[in-house]
Coordinates of N, CA and C in Angstrom, one line a residue:
M246 N -7.5 6.2 -21.6 CA -6.5 6.3 -20.4 C -5.4 5.0 -20.8
V247 N -5.9 3.9 -21.3 CA -4.7 2.8 -21.5 C -3.6 3.3 -22.4
S248 N -3.9 4.0 -23.5 CA -2.8 4.5 -24.3 C -2.1 5.4 -23.7
N249 N -2.6 6.4 -22.8 CA -2.0 7.3 -22.0 C -1.1 6.7 -21.1
S250 N -1.5 5.7 -20.4 CA -0.6 5.0 -19.5 C 0.5 4.4 -20.2
F251 N 0.5 3.6 -21.4 CA 1.3 3.0 -22.1 C 2.4 4.0 -22.6
R252 N 1.9 5.2 -23.0 CA 3.0 6.2 -23.5 C 3.8 6.6 -22.2
I253 N 3.2 7.0 -21.1 CA 4.0 7.4 -20.1 C 5.0 6.3 -19.4
I254 N 4.6 5.1 -19.5 CA 5.6 4.0 -19.2 C 6.6 3.8 -20.1
V255 N 6.4 3.8 -21.4 CA 7.4 3.8 -22.4 C 8.4 4.9 -22.2
S256 N 7.8 6.1 -21.8 CA 8.7 7.3 -21.7 C 9.7 7.0 -20.6
I257 N 9.3 6.6 -19.5 CA 10.3 6.4 -18.4 C 11.2 5.2 -18.5
V258 N 10.7 4.3 -19.3 CA 11.4 3.1 -19.7 C 12.6 3.6 -20.4
Q259 N 12.4 4.5 -21.3 CA 13.5 5.0 -22.2 C 14.3 5.9 -21.5
K260 N 14.0 6.8 -20.6 CA 14.8 7.7 -19.9 C 15.5 7.0 -18.6
F261 N 14.9 5.8 -18.0 CA 15.7 5.3 -16.9 C 15.8 3.9 -17.0
P262 N 16.5 3.3 -18.0 CA 16.6 1.9 -18.3 C 17.2 1.0 -17.2
E263 N 17.9 1.9 -16.1 CA 18.4 1.0 -15.1 C 17.3 0.8 -13.9
A264 N 16.0 1.1 -14.0 CA 14.8 1.1 -13.1 C 14.4 -0.4 -13.3
G265 N 14.2 -1.0 -12.2 CA 13.5 -2.4 -12.2 C 12.1 -2.1 -12.0
L266 N 11.6 -1.1 -11.5 CA 10.1 -1.0 -11.2 C 9.7 0.4 -11.8
L267 N 8.9 0.6 -12.7 CA 8.4 1.9 -13.2 C 7.0 2.2 -12.9
A268 N 6.9 3.3 -12.2 CA 5.5 3.7 -11.7 C 5.0 4.9 -12.2
T269 N 3.8 5.2 -12.3 CA 3.1 6.4 -12.6 C 2.1 6.8 -11.5
N270 N 1.7 8.0 -11.5 CA 0.7 8.5 -10.3 C -0.7 8.0 -10.9
Y271 N -1.7 8.2 -9.9 CA -2.9 7.7 -10.0 C -3.9 8.8 -9.1
Q272 N -5.2 8.4 -9.2 CA -6.2 9.2 -8.4 C -7.2 8.3 -7.7
F273 N -7.5 8.8 -6.5 CA -8.7 8.0 -5.7 C -10.0 8.8 -6.2
Y274 N -10.8 8.0 -6.9 CA -12.0 8.6 -7.5 C -13.3 8.2 -6.6
F275 N -13.9 9.2 -5.9 CA -15.0 8.9 -5.0 C -16.2 9.2 -5.9
S276 N -16.1 10.5 -6.4 CA -17.3 11.0 -7.3 C -16.7 12.0 -8.2
D277 N -17.5 12.6 -9.1 CA -17.1 13.7 -9.9 C -16.7 15.0 -9.0
K278 N -17.3 15.0 -7.9 CA -16.8 16.2 -7.0 C -15.8 15.9 -6.0
K279 N -15.4 14.5 -6.0 CA -14.4 14.3 -4.8 C -13.4 13.3 -5.5
I280 N -12.2 13.8 -5.9 CA -11.0 13.1 -6.5 C -9.8 13.5 -5.5
I281 N -9.1 12.5 -5.0 CA -7.9 13.0 -4.1 C -6.7 12.5 -5.1
Q282 N -5.9 13.4 -5.1 CA -4.5 13.3 -5.8 C -3.4 13.0 -4.9
P283 N -2.8 11.7 -4.8 CA -1.8 11.6 -4.0 C -0.6 12.3 -4.4
T284 N 0.1 12.6 -3.3 CA 1.5 13.3 -3.4 C 2.4 12.4 -2.4
F285 N 3.7 12.6 -2.8 CA 4.6 11.6 -2.2 C 5.8 12.4 -1.6
D286 N 6.2 12.1 -0.3 CA 7.4 12.8 0.2 C 8.6 12.4 -0.5
G287 N 9.4 13.6 -0.8 CA 10.6 13.5 -1.6 C 10.5 13.5 -3.1
I288 N 9.2 13.9 -3.5 CA 8.9 14.0 -4.9 C 8.1 15.2 -5.1
P289 N 8.5 16.1 -6.1 CA 7.7 17.3 -6.3 C 6.4 17.0 -6.8
A290 N 5.3 17.9 -6.3 CA 4.1 17.7 -6.6 C 3.7 17.9 -8.0
E291 N 4.4 18.9 -8.7 CA 4.2 19.4 -9.8 C 4.8 18.3 -10.9
K292 N 4.7 18.6 -12.1 CA 5.1 17.5 -13.2 C 6.6 17.2 -13.0
W293 N 6.8 15.9 -12.8 CA 8.1 15.3 -12.5 C 8.4 13.8 -12.9
S294 N 9.5 13.6 -13.3 CA 9.8 12.2 -13.7 C 11.2 11.9 -13.3
G295 N 11.6 10.9 -12.6 CA 12.9 10.6 -12.3 C 13.1 9.3 -11.5
I296 N 14.3 9.1 -10.9 CA 14.6 8.0 -10.1 C 14.2 8.4 -8.6
V297 N 13.3 7.5 -7.9 CA 13.0 8.0 -6.5 C 14.1 7.9 -5.5
P298 N 14.5 8.8 -4.8 CA 15.4 8.8 -3.9 C 15.5 7.7 -2.7
D299 N 14.0 7.4 -2.2 CA 13.8 6.5 -1.2 C 12.6 6.0 -1.5
F300 N 12.4 4.9 -2.0 CA 10.9 4.4 -2.3 C 10.1 4.2 -1.1
F301 N 10.8 3.8 0.0 CA 9.9 3.4 1.3 C 9.5 4.7 1.9
A302 N 10.4 5.7 2.1 CA 10.1 7.0 2.6 C 8.9 7.8 2.0
S303 N 8.9 7.4 0.5 CA 8.1 8.1 -0.3 C 6.7 7.5 -0.4
S304 N 6.7 6.2 0.3 CA 5.3 5.5 0.2 C 4.7 5.4 1.6
M305 N 4.9 6.3 2.5 CA 4.3 6.3 3.7 C 3.0 6.6 3.8
K306 N 2.5 7.8 3.1 CA 1.2 8.2 3.1 C 0.3 7.6 2.0
F307 N 0.8 7.6 0.9 CA 0.2 6.9 -0.3 C 1.4 5.9 -0.9
R308 N 0.6 4.9 -1.5 CA 1.5 3.9 -2.0 C 2.2 4.4 -3.3
L309 N 3.6 4.5 -3.5 CA 4.1 4.9 -4.7 C 3.8 4.1 -5.9
A310 N 3.9 2.7 -5.6 CA 3.5 1.9 -6.6 C 2.1 1.2 -6.3
W311 N 1.2 1.5 -7.3 CA -0.1 0.9 -7.3 C -0.3 0.0 -8.4
T312 N -0.8 -1.3 -8.4 CA -0.6 -2.4 -9.2 C -1.1 -1.9 -10.6
S313 N -2.2 -1.2 -10.7 CA -2.7 -0.7 -11.9 C -1.9 0.3 -12.8
A314 N -0.9 0.8 -12.0 CA -0.2 1.9 -12.6 C 1.4 1.7 -12.6
V315 N 1.8 0.4 -12.7 CA 3.3 0.1 -12.7 C 3.6 -0.8 -13.8
A316 N 4.9 -0.9 -14.1 CA 5.3 -1.9 -15.1 C 6.7 -2.4 -14.7
V317 N 7.0 -3.8 -14.8 CA 8.1 -4.3 -14.3 C 8.8 -5.1 -15.5
K318 N 10.1 -4.8 -15.5 CA 10.9 -5.6 -16.7 C 11.0 -7.0 -16.5
K319 N 11.1 -7.7 -17.5 CA 11.2 -9.3 -17.5 C 12.3 -9.6 -16.6
E320 N 13.5 -8.9 -17.0 CA 14.8 -9.3 -16.3 C 14.7 -8.9 -14.7
T321 N 13.9 -8.2 -14.3 CA 13.6 -7.9 -12.9 C 12.9 -9.0 -12.2
F322 N 11.9 -9.7 -12.8 CA 11.3 -10.9 -12.4 C 12.5 -12.0 -12.2
E323 N 13.3 -12.2 -13.2 CA 14.4 -13.2 -13.3 C 15.3 -13.1 -12.1
T324 N 15.4 -11.7 -11.7 CA 16.4 -11.5 -10.6 C 15.8 -11.7 -9.1
V325 N 14.4 -11.1 -9.0 CA 13.9 -11.2 -7.6 C 12.9 -12.3 -7.5
G326 N 12.5 -12.8 -8.6 CA 11.4 -14.0 -8.6 C 10.1 -13.3 -8.8
T327 N 9.2 -14.3 -8.9 CA 7.7 -13.7 -9.1 C 7.0 -13.5 -7.9
F328 N 5.7 -13.3 -8.3 CA 4.8 -13.0 -7.1 C 4.7 -14.3 -6.1
D329 N 4.7 -14.0 -4.9 CA 4.7 -15.1 -3.8 C 3.3 -15.8 -3.9
E330 N 3.3 -17.0 -4.2 CA 2.0 -17.8 -4.3 C 1.6 -18.2 -2.9
N331 N 2.2 -18.0 -1.9 CA 1.7 -18.3 -0.5 C 0.9 -17.1 0.1
I332 N 0.9 -15.9 -0.7 CA 0.1 -14.7 -0.4 C -1.1 -14.8 -1.2
T333 N -2.3 -14.7 -0.7 CA -3.4 -14.9 -1.8 C -4.5 -13.8 -1.6
L334 N -5.2 -13.7 -2.7 CA -6.4 -12.8 -2.7 C -6.0 -11.2 -2.3
G335 N -5.0 -10.7 -2.7 CA -4.8 -9.3 -2.6 C -4.4 -9.1 -1.2
A336 N -3.7 -10.0 -0.5 CA -3.4 -9.8 1.0 C -1.9 -9.5 1.1
G337 N -1.3 -8.9 0.1 CA 0.0 -8.2 0.4 C 1.0 -8.9 -0.8
E338 N 0.5 -9.5 -1.7 CA 1.5 -10.0 -2.7 C 2.1 -8.9 -3.6
D339 N 1.4 -7.9 -3.9 CA 2.1 -6.8 -4.6 C 3.1 -6.1 -3.8
T340 N 2.7 -5.7 -2.5 CA 3.6 -5.1 -1.7 C 4.9 -5.8 -1.5
D341 N 4.8 -7.1 -1.3 CA 5.9 -8.1 -1.2 C 6.9 -8.0 -2.4
M342 N 6.3 -8.0 -3.5 CA 7.1 -7.7 -4.8 C 7.7 -6.5 -4.9
W343 N 6.9 -5.2 -4.5 CA 7.6 -4.0 -4.7 C 8.7 -4.0 -3.8
I344 N 8.8 -4.4 -2.6 CA 9.6 -4.4 -1.8 C 11.0 -5.2 -2.1
R345 N 10.8 -6.2 -2.7 CA 11.8 -7.0 -3.3 C 12.6 -6.3 -4.3
I346 N 11.8 -5.7 -5.3 CA 12.4 -5.0 -6.3 C 13.2 -3.6 -5.9
A347 N 12.5 -3.0 -4.9 CA 13.0 -1.6 -4.4 C 14.3 -2.0 -3.7
L348 N 14.6 -3.1 -3.1 CA 15.8 -3.4 -2.4 C 16.9 -3.8 -3.4
N349 N 16.6 -4.1 -4.7 CA 17.6 -4.5 -5.6 C 17.7 -3.7 -6.9
Y350 N 16.8 -2.7 -7.0 CA 16.8 -1.9 -8.2 C 16.5 -0.4 -7.9
P351 N 16.8 0.4 -8.8 CA 16.3 1.8 -8.6 C 14.9 1.7 -9.0
V352 N 14.0 2.6 -8.4 CA 12.6 2.8 -8.9 C 12.2 4.2 -9.6
A353 N 11.7 4.1 -10.8 CA 11.5 5.3 -11.7 C 10.0 5.5 -11.5
F354 N 9.7 7.0 -11.4 CA 8.3 7.4 -11.2 C 8.1 8.6 -12.0
D355 N 6.8 8.6 -12.7 CA 6.4 9.9 -13.4 C 5.1 10.3 -12.7
N356 N 5.0 11.6 -12.1 CA 3.7 11.9 -11.5 C 2.6 12.3 -12.4
E357 N 2.6 12.1 -13.6 CA 1.4 12.3 -14.5 C 0.4 11.0 -14.2
V358 N -0.7 11.4 -14.0 CA -1.8 10.4 -13.8 C -2.2 9.4 -14.8
S359 N -2.2 8.2 -14.7 CA -2.4 7.2 -15.7 C -3.5 6.3 -15.3
A360 N -4.1 6.4 -14.1 CA -5.0 5.4 -13.6 C -6.0 5.9 -12.5
Y361 N -7.1 5.5 -12.3 CA -8.0 5.9 -11.3 C -8.5 4.7 -10.4
Y362 N -8.5 5.1 -9.1 CA -8.8 4.0 -8.2 C -10.4 4.2 -7.7
Q363 N -11.3 3.4 -8.0 CA -12.8 3.5 -7.9 C -13.1 3.1 -6.5
M364 N -13.1 4.3 -5.6 CA -13.2 4.0 -4.1 C -14.5 3.1 -3.8
A365 N -15.6 3.2 -4.5 CA -16.9 2.7 -4.2 C -16.6 1.2 -4.2
T366 N -15.7 0.6 -5.1 CA -15.6 -0.9 -5.0 C -15.0 -1.5 -3.8
E367 N -14.4 -0.6 -2.9 CA -13.8 -1.0 -1.7 C -15.0 -1.6 -0.7
N368 N -16.1 -1.0 -1.0 CA -17.3 -1.5 0.0 C -17.8 -2.8 -0.2
R369 N -17.2 -3.5 -1.3 CA -17.7 -4.9 -1.7 C -17.0 -5.9 -0.9
I370 N -16.0 -5.5 -0.1 CA -15.0 -6.5 0.7 C -15.6 -6.7 2.0
S371 N -16.1 -7.9 2.3 CA -16.6 -8.1 3.7 C -15.4 -8.4 4.6
L372 N -15.7 -8.3 6.0 CA -14.8 -8.8 7.0 C -14.5 -10.3 7.0
S373 N -15.6 -11.1 6.5 CA -15.4 -12.5 6.5 C -14.3 -13.0 5.5
K374 N -14.0 -12.1 4.4 CA -13.0 -12.3 3.4 C -11.6 -12.5 3.9
T375 N -11.4 -11.7 5.1 CA -10.1 -11.7 5.7 C -9.6 -13.1 6.2
L376 N -10.6 -13.9 6.7 CA -10.0 -15.2 7.1 C -9.8 -16.2 6.1
E377 N -10.2 -15.9 4.8 CA -10.0 -16.7 3.8 C -8.6 -16.5 2.9
R378 N -8.1 -15.3 3.4 CA -6.9 -14.8 2.6 C -5.7 -15.2 3.5
K379 N -4.7 -15.4 2.6 CA -3.3 -15.6 3.2 C -2.5 -14.4 3.2
F380 N -2.3 -13.8 4.3 CA -1.5 -12.6 4.3 C 0.1 -12.7 4.3
S381 N 0.6 -11.6 3.9 CA 2.1 -11.7 3.7 C 2.5 -11.5 5.4
K382 N 3.5 -12.3 5.7 CA 3.9 -12.2 7.2 C 4.9 -11.1 7.4
L383 N 5.6 -10.7 6.1 CA 6.6 -9.5 6.1 C 7.8 -9.9 7.0
D384 N 7.9 -11.0 7.5 CA 9.1 -11.2 8.1 C 10.3 -11.8 7.4
K385 N 10.0 -11.8 6.2 CA 11.2 -12.2 5.2 C 12.2 -11.1 4.9
F386 N 11.9 -10.0 5.5 CA 12.6 -8.6 5.3 C 13.3 -8.3 6.7
S387 N 13.1 -9.2 7.7 CA 13.7 -8.9 9.2 C 15.2 -8.5 9.1
I388 N 16.0 -9.1 8.2 CA 17.4 -8.5 8.3 C 17.5 -7.1 7.7
E389 N 16.9 -6.9 6.4 CA 17.0 -5.6 5.9 C 16.6 -4.4 6.6
E390 N 15.4 -4.8 7.5 CA 14.7 -3.6 8.2 C 15.5 -3.2 9.4
Q391 N 16.6 -4.1 9.8 CA 17.2 -3.7 10.8 C 18.2 -2.6 10.5
T392 N 18.5 -2.4 9.4 CA 19.5 -1.3 9.0 C 18.9 -0.3 8.0
N393 N 17.7 -0.5 7.9 CA 17.0 0.5 6.8 C 15.8 1.0 7.5
S394 N 15.9 2.2 8.1 CA 14.8 2.7 9.0 C 13.5 2.9 8.3
S395 N 13.7 3.5 7.0 CA 12.4 3.7 6.3 C 11.8 2.5 5.8
L396 N 12.4 1.5 5.4 CA 11.8 0.1 5.2 C 11.2 -0.3 6.5
K397 N 11.8 -0.1 7.5 CA 11.1 -0.7 9.0 C 9.8 0.0 9.2
K398 N 9.8 1.3 9.0 CA 8.4 2.1 9.3 C 7.5 1.7 8.2
Y399 N 7.9 1.5 6.9 CA 7.0 1.1 5.9 C 6.4 -0.2 6.3
L400 N 7.2 -1.2 6.7 CA 6.7 -2.6 7.1 C 5.7 -2.5 8.3
D401 N 5.9 -1.6 9.2 CA 5.3 -1.4 10.3 C 4.0 -0.9 10.1
L402 N 3.8 0.1 9.0 CA 2.6 0.6 8.6 C 1.7 -0.6 8.0
Y403 N 2.2 -1.4 7.2 CA 1.6 -2.7 6.8 C 1.2 -3.6 7.9
R404 N 2.0 -3.8 8.8 CA 1.8 -4.6 10.1 C 0.5 -4.1 10.7
A405 N 0.5 -2.9 10.8 CA -0.6 -2.2 11.5 C -2.0 -2.3 10.9
E406 N -1.8 -2.3 9.5 CA -3.1 -2.5 8.7 C -3.6 -3.9 8.8
F407 N -2.5 -4.9 8.7 CA -3.0 -6.2 8.6 C -3.5 -6.6 10.1
A408 N -2.7 -6.1 11.2 CA -3.3 -6.3 12.5 C -4.7 -6.0 12.6
L409 N -5.0 -4.7 12.2 CA -6.3 -4.3 12.3 C -7.5 -5.1 11.5
K410 N -7.1 -5.4 10.3 CA -7.9 -6.2 9.6 C -8.2 -7.6 10.2
H411 N -7.3 -8.2 10.9 CA -7.5 -9.5 11.6 C -8.2 -9.4 12.8
K412 N -8.0 -8.2 13.6 CA -8.7 -7.9 14.8 C -10.3 -7.7 14.3
L413 N -10.6 -7.0 13.3 CA -11.9 -6.8 12.8 C -12.6 -8.2 12.4
A414 N -11.8 -9.0 11.8 CA -12.4 -10.3 11.6 C -12.5 -11.4 12.8
G415 N -12.0 -10.7 13.9 CA -12.0 -11.8 15.1 C -10.9 -12.8 15.2
D416 N -9.7 -12.6 14.4 CA -8.6 -13.3 14.6 C -7.6 -12.7 15.4
E417 N -7.8 -13.0 16.7 CA -6.9 -12.4 17.9 C -5.4 -12.8 17.7
K418 N -5.3 -14.2 17.3 CA -3.9 -14.7 17.2 C -3.1 -13.9 16.1
S419 N -3.6 -13.7 15.0 CA -2.9 -13.0 14.0 C -2.7 -11.5 14.2
F420 N -3.8 -10.9 14.8 CA -3.8 -9.6 15.2 C -2.4 -9.3 16.1
H421 N -2.3 -10.1 17.1 CA -1.3 -10.1 18.1 C 0.3 -10.4 17.3
F422 N 0.1 -11.3 16.4 CA 1.4 -11.7 15.6 C 1.9 -10.5 14.9
Y423 N 1.1 -9.5 14.2 CA 1.6 -8.5 13.5 C 1.8 -7.3 14.5
K424 N 1.0 -7.1 15.6 CA 1.2 -6.2 16.5 C 2.5 -6.1 17.2
K425 N 3.0 -7.4 17.7 CA 4.1 -7.5 18.5 C 5.4 -7.1 17.7
A426 N 5.2 -7.3 16.3 CA 6.5 -6.9 15.5 C 6.7 -5.4 15.1
I427 N 5.7 -4.6 15.6 CA 5.8 -3.2 15.2 C 6.6 -2.3 16.3
S428 N 7.5 -1.5 16.0 CA 8.0 -0.5 16.8 C 7.1 0.5 17.3
K429 N 6.9 0.9 18.6 CA 5.8 1.7 19.0 C 6.1 3.0 18.4
E430 N 7.3 3.6 18.3 CA 7.5 4.9 17.7 C 7.1 5.1 16.1
N431 N 6.7 3.9 15.7 CA 6.1 3.9 14.1 C 4.6 3.8 14.3
L432 N 4.0 3.9 15.4 CA 2.6 3.7 15.5 C 1.9 5.2 15.7
H433 N 1.0 5.5 14.8 CA 0.2 6.9 15.1 C -0.8 6.7 16.3
W434 N -1.1 7.7 16.9 CA -2.0 7.6 18.1 C -3.3 7.1 17.8
K435 N -3.7 7.3 16.5 CA -5.1 6.7 16.0 C -4.9 5.3 15.9
T436 N -4.0 4.7 15.4 CA -3.7 3.5 15.3 C -3.7 2.6 16.8
K437 N -2.9 3.2 17.6 CA -2.8 2.8 19.0 C -4.2 2.6 19.7
F438 N -5.1 3.8 19.4 CA -6.5 3.9 20.0 C -7.2 2.8 19.5
L439 N -7.1 2.4 18.2 CA -8.1 1.4 17.5 C -7.5 0.2 18.0
F440 N -6.2 -0.2 18.1 CA -5.8 -1.4 18.7 C -6.4 -1.8 20.1
K441 N -6.8 -0.8 20.8 CA -7.3 -0.9 22.2 C -8.7 -1.1 22.2
L442 N -9.5 -0.9 21.2 CA -10.9 -1.0 21.1 C -11.4 -2.4 21.1
P443 N -12.6 -2.7 21.7 CA -13.2 -4.1 21.7 C -13.5 -4.3 20.3
T444 N -13.3 -5.5 19.8 CA -13.7 -5.7 18.3 C -15.0 -5.3 17.8
V445 N -16.1 -5.5 18.6 CA -17.4 -4.9 18.1 C -17.5 -3.6 17.9
L446 N -16.9 -2.9 18.8 CA -16.8 -1.3 18.5 C -16.1 -0.9 17.4
L447 N -14.9 -1.7 17.1 CA -14.0 -1.5 16.0 C -14.8 -1.9 14.6
Q448 N -15.6 -2.9 14.7 CA -16.4 -3.2 13.5 C -17.3 -2.2 13.2
Q449 N -18.0 -1.5 14.2 CA -18.9 -0.4 13.9 C -18.1 0.7 13.3
L450 N -17.1 1.1 13.8 CA -16.2 2.3 13.2 C -15.8 2.0 11.8
Y451 N -15.5 0.7 11.3 CA -15.1 0.2 10.2 C -16.3 0.5 9.2
F452 N -17.5 0.1 9.7 CA -18.6 0.2 8.7 C -19.0 1.6 8.5
L453 N -18.8 2.4 9.5 CA -19.0 3.9 9.4 C -18.0 4.5 8.3
K454 N -16.8 4.2 8.5 CA -15.8 4.5 7.6 C -16.2 4.2 6.0
K455 N -16.8 2.9 5.8 CA -17.1 2.6 4.3 C -18.3 3.4 4.0
K456 N -19.2 3.7 4.8 CA -20.2 4.6 4.4 C -19.9 6.0 4.1
L457 N -19.0 6.5 5.0 CA -18.5 7.8 4.7 C -17.8 7.9 3.3
E458 N -17.2 6.8 2.9 CA -16.4 6.8 1.6 C -17.4 6.9 0.5
L459 N -18.6 6.4 0.7 CA -19.6 6.5 -0.5 C -20.0 8.1 -0.6
F460 N -19.7 8.9 0.4 CA -20.1 10.3 0.3 C -18.9 11.1 0.1
G461 N -17.7 10.4 -0.3 CA -16.5 11.1 -0.6 C -15.6 11.5 0.5
I462 N -16.0 11.0 1.7 CA -15.4 11.4 2.9 C -14.4 10.3 3.3
S463 N -13.0 10.6 3.2 CA -12.1 9.6 3.6 C -11.4 9.7 4.9
T464 N -11.2 8.6 5.5 CA -10.4 8.7 6.9 C -9.0 7.8 6.7
N465 N -8.2 8.0 7.6 CA -6.9 7.2 7.7 C -6.6 7.1 9.2
A466 N -6.3 5.8 9.4 CA -5.9 5.4 10.9 C -4.5 5.5 11.1
Y467 N -3.6 5.8 10.0 CA -2.3 5.5 10.2 C -1.4 6.9 10.0
H468 N -2.1 7.9 9.7 CA -1.5 9.2 9.6 C -2.1 10.3 10.5

């Protein structure tokens, strides 16, 4: 799989030298009988390689750029900077980076699968870890999101995710910080419903979700 991933990356680097971010497709692996193949708005589901028309619009349901299936040119880092060290333990540092790149460079994508996401490993993450992580505030893009509706919606999806994670961990202050920055029209009814639940009940639903994933049953609160 490593050699296959390298082959695909090299191919799109050669075809799209102007791109600052180069991404390939991936799959969510629950079991041999349950594998989910992401599809992206604005990008053909069949074999396709090209410059993504709107990175943010294509990343609403699934993340177009997943850390294990991307490559970034050295000169791109020299322009937009490296990963934000104020964000820690997988709390949005990659998302922050992809946004900065997508605002400054074209993004190239090949929908050939080069990596697998082992969903069972997600169940290792406990709610207590949330309070140990420093999350991206997402406010550094406040100017850009005023004139970029797809970026605004993209950011609001992450704000909703971060808000729920903090509510689950009992951090009401951070929950309200993210929630108040979200435009109501960008919230799915399921997300609004979860926002209103008592923390204890929300935690019970969260653990049920994790148990269902072990059986290959996935749920989503944002779509």
